Coordinates of C-alpha atoms in Angstrom, one line a residue:
M1 CA 91.7 122.9 127.5
N2 CA 89.4 123.7 124.6
T3 CA 85.9 123.1 125.8
R4 CA 84.3 123.7 122.4
K5 CA 86.6 121.1 120.8
I6 CA 85.9 118.5 123.5
R7 CA 82.1 119.0 123.1
E8 CA 82.4 118.7 119.3
D9 CA 84.5 115.5 119.5
L10 CA 82.1 114.0 122.0
G11 CA 79.1 114.9 119.8
R12 CA 80.7 113.3 116.8
A13 CA 81.6 110.2 118.9
K14 CA 78.0 109.9 120.0
A15 CA 76.8 110.3 116.3
S16 CA 79.3 107.7 115.2
A17 CA 78.1 105.2 117.9
N18 CA 74.5 105.8 116.7
R19 CA 75.7 104.8 113.2
N20 CA 77.3 101.7 114.7
E21 CA 80.8 103.0 113.8
L22 CA 82.6 101.8 117.0
E23 CA 86.2 102.5 116.0
R24 CA 85.5 106.0 114.9
A25 CA 83.4 106.7 118.0
L26 CA 86.2 105.5 120.2
A27 CA 88.8 107.5 118.4
L28 CA 86.8 110.7 118.8
S29 CA 86.0 110.1 122.4
L30 CA 89.8 109.5 123.1
L31 CA 90.6 112.8 121.4
A32 CA 88.1 114.5 123.8
F33 CA 89.8 112.8 126.8
K34 CA 93.3 113.9 125.6
E35 CA 92.1 117.5 125.1
L36 CA 90.9 117.3 128.7
G37 CA 94.4 116.3 129.9
N38 CA 94.7 114.8 133.3
Q39 CA 92.0 117.1 134.7
A40 CA 88.5 116.2 135.9
A41 CA 85.9 117.2 133.4
P42 CA 84.2 120.5 134.3
M43 CA 80.6 120.2 135.4
D44 CA 79.2 121.5 132.1
L45 CA 81.0 118.8 130.1
R46 CA 80.1 115.8 132.3
G47 CA 76.8 115.3 130.5
D48 CA 78.5 115.2 127.1
F49 CA 81.0 112.6 128.4
R50 CA 78.3 110.5 129.9
E51 CA 76.1 110.5 126.8
A52 CA 79.1 109.6 124.5
I53 CA 80.3 106.9 126.7
N54 CA 76.8 105.4 127.2
S55 CA 76.3 105.4 123.4
I56 CA 79.7 103.7 122.8
T57 CA 79.4 101.1 125.6
S58 CA 75.9 100.1 124.6
L59 CA 77.2 98.8 121.2
A60 CA 77.3 95.0 120.9
A61 CA 80.8 95.3 119.2
F62 CA 82.1 97.1 122.2
R63 CA 80.7 94.5 124.6
E64 CA 82.5 91.8 122.7
H65 CA 85.8 93.4 123.9
Y66 CA 84.6 94.6 127.3
A67 CA 81.7 92.9 128.9
N68 CA 81.5 94.9 132.1
P69 CA 79.2 98.0 132.2
I70 CA 81.0 101.4 132.4
I71 CA 79.3 103.9 134.6
Y72 CA 80.9 107.3 134.0
Q73 CA 81.5 109.4 137.0
G74 CA 82.8 112.9 137.0
G75 CA 86.4 113.0 138.4
K76 CA 87.0 109.4 137.3
E77 CA 87.8 110.2 133.6
R78 CA 91.1 108.4 133.7
E79 CA 89.4 105.0 134.4
A80 CA 87.0 105.5 131.5
F81 CA 89.8 106.6 129.2
V82 CA 91.9 103.5 130.0
I83 CA 89.0 101.1 129.2
L84 CA 88.1 102.9 126.0
A85 CA 91.7 103.1 124.9
K86 CA 92.2 99.3 125.6
V87 CA 89.1 98.5 123.4
Y88 CA 90.3 100.8 120.6
K89 CA 93.8 99.2 120.6
A90 CA 92.2 95.7 120.5
L91 CA 90.1 96.7 117.5
R92 CA 93.1 98.2 115.7
T93 CA 95.2 95.1 116.4
Q94 CA 92.4 92.8 115.2
E95 CA 92.0 94.8 112.0
T96 CA 95.7 94.6 111.1
Q97 CA 95.8 90.8 111.8
E98 CA 92.7 89.9 109.8
E99 CA 93.0 89.0 106.2
P100 CA 90.2 90.6 104.1
Y101 CA 87.7 88.0 103.0
E102 CA 88.1 88.5 99.2
E103 CA 91.9 88.4 99.5
A104 CA 91.7 85.2 101.7
M105 CA 89.4 83.5 99.1
Q106 CA 91.8 84.3 96.2
R107 CA 94.8 83.1 98.2
K108 CA 93.1 79.8 99.2
M109 CA 91.9 79.2 95.6
A110 CA 95.5 79.8 94.3
L111 CA 96.8 77.4 97.0
D112 CA 94.3 74.6 96.1
K113 CA 95.0 75.1 92.3
T114 CA 98.8 74.9 92.7
L115 CA 98.5 71.8 95.0
K116 CA 96.3 70.0 92.4
E117 CA 98.8 70.9 89.6
A118 CA 101.7 69.6 91.7
R119 CA 99.9 66.3 92.4
A120 CA 99.1 65.9 88.7
E121 CA 102.8 66.4 87.8
L122 CA 103.8 63.9 90.5
E123 CA 101.4 61.3 89.0
R124 CA 103.0 61.9 85.6
G125 CA 106.4 61.1 87.2
R126 CA 107.7 64.7 86.8
V127 CA 109.1 65.1 90.3
S128 CA 111.1 68.3 89.7
E129 CA 108.1 70.1 88.2
A130 CA 106.0 68.9 91.1
D131 CA 108.5 70.1 93.6
A132 CA 108.6 73.5 92.0
L133 CA 104.8 73.7 92.2
Y134 CA 104.8 72.6 95.9
S135 CA 107.4 75.3 96.6
Q136 CA 105.1 77.8 94.9
A137 CA 102.1 76.5 96.9
L138 CA 104.0 77.4 100.1
T139 CA 104.1 81.1 99.0
Y140 CA 100.3 81.1 99.4
Y141 CA 100.5 79.3 102.8
R142 CA 99.3 81.3 105.8
D143 CA 97.8 79.0 108.5
E144 CA 97.0 75.9 106.6
N145 CA 99.4 73.8 108.7
A146 CA 98.3 70.4 107.2
I147 CA 100.0 71.4 104.0
F148 CA 103.4 70.2 105.1
A149 CA 102.3 66.6 106.0
M150 CA 100.2 66.5 102.8
I151 CA 103.2 67.4 100.6
A152 CA 105.5 65.0 102.4
R153 CA 103.1 62.1 102.1
A154 CA 102.8 62.8 98.3
F155 CA 106.6 62.5 97.9
M156 CA 106.8 59.5 100.2
E157 CA 104.3 57.6 98.0
V158 CA 106.8 57.8 95.2
D159 CA 109.8 57.2 97.4
E160 CA 111.1 60.8 97.1
V161 CA 112.0 60.7 100.8
V162 CA 114.7 63.4 100.6
R163 CA 112.3 65.9 99.2
A164 CA 109.6 64.8 101.7
L165 CA 112.1 65.4 104.6
G166 CA 112.7 68.9 103.3
Y167 CA 109.0 69.8 103.6
L168 CA 108.7 68.1 107.0
K169 CA 111.7 70.1 108.2
K170 CA 109.9 73.3 107.0
G171 CA 106.8 72.2 108.8
L172 CA 108.6 71.6 112.1
T173 CA 110.1 75.1 112.0
V174 CA 106.5 76.4 111.9
M175 CA 105.1 73.8 114.4
P176 CA 107.9 72.6 116.5
G177 CA 107.1 69.3 118.3
D178 CA 104.1 68.5 116.0
A179 CA 103.5 64.7 116.5
E180 CA 102.3 64.0 113.0
L181 CA 105.3 65.7 111.4
Q182 CA 107.7 64.0 113.7
E183 CA 106.2 60.6 113.0
L184 CA 106.5 61.2 109.3
S185 CA 110.1 62.3 109.7
Q186 CA 111.0 59.1 111.4
K187 CA 109.3 57.0 108.7
C188 CA 111.1 59.0 106.0
T189 CA 114.4 58.6 107.7
A190 CA 113.9 54.9 108.0
R191 CA 112.8 54.6 104.4
R192 CA 115.8 56.7 103.3
A193 CA 118.1 54.2 105.1
E194 CA 116.4 51.3 103.3
L195 CA 116.8 52.9 100.0
G196 CA 120.4 53.9 100.8
R197 CA 120.0 57.6 99.9

């Protein structure tokens, strides 16, 4: 156990918490716990652990992930470590799942632009060009689930039921059992039978 390193990591963790840098503060405090091993903190380090933990757990961002207060007690380092590690992991997972704002805006703008262009091509009677653009629009899709029904309806309006069914099938792979998509599929299938396609 390197007492000096533990003290330095805890000091940095406290400083990071004071700058509202929760993730860094947690990472540094976890390093201190790991250096401690499975031992109880020596008496001369317990104040350092207490101060660092109090600084971290007082942050609003921490309380969003763990609402209960943590009262550090010497000899119960393992319990504190488990809670801090859990919050750190939740932050890291959230970070990897979130799409950066600028990137999200550019993607949504590209999606909207492509959908408008596809609609314009469909209105001109250029079905294949519209289909190519709708396929391109799906490359920008992330969680805009209404897109499948919207594209299918656009094709249904011009009796392109086979193309509409293709998009409905894609939608149902993303959202199995979706009532709207199932209803549109039934309408498409019935219309296809009427048209003899």
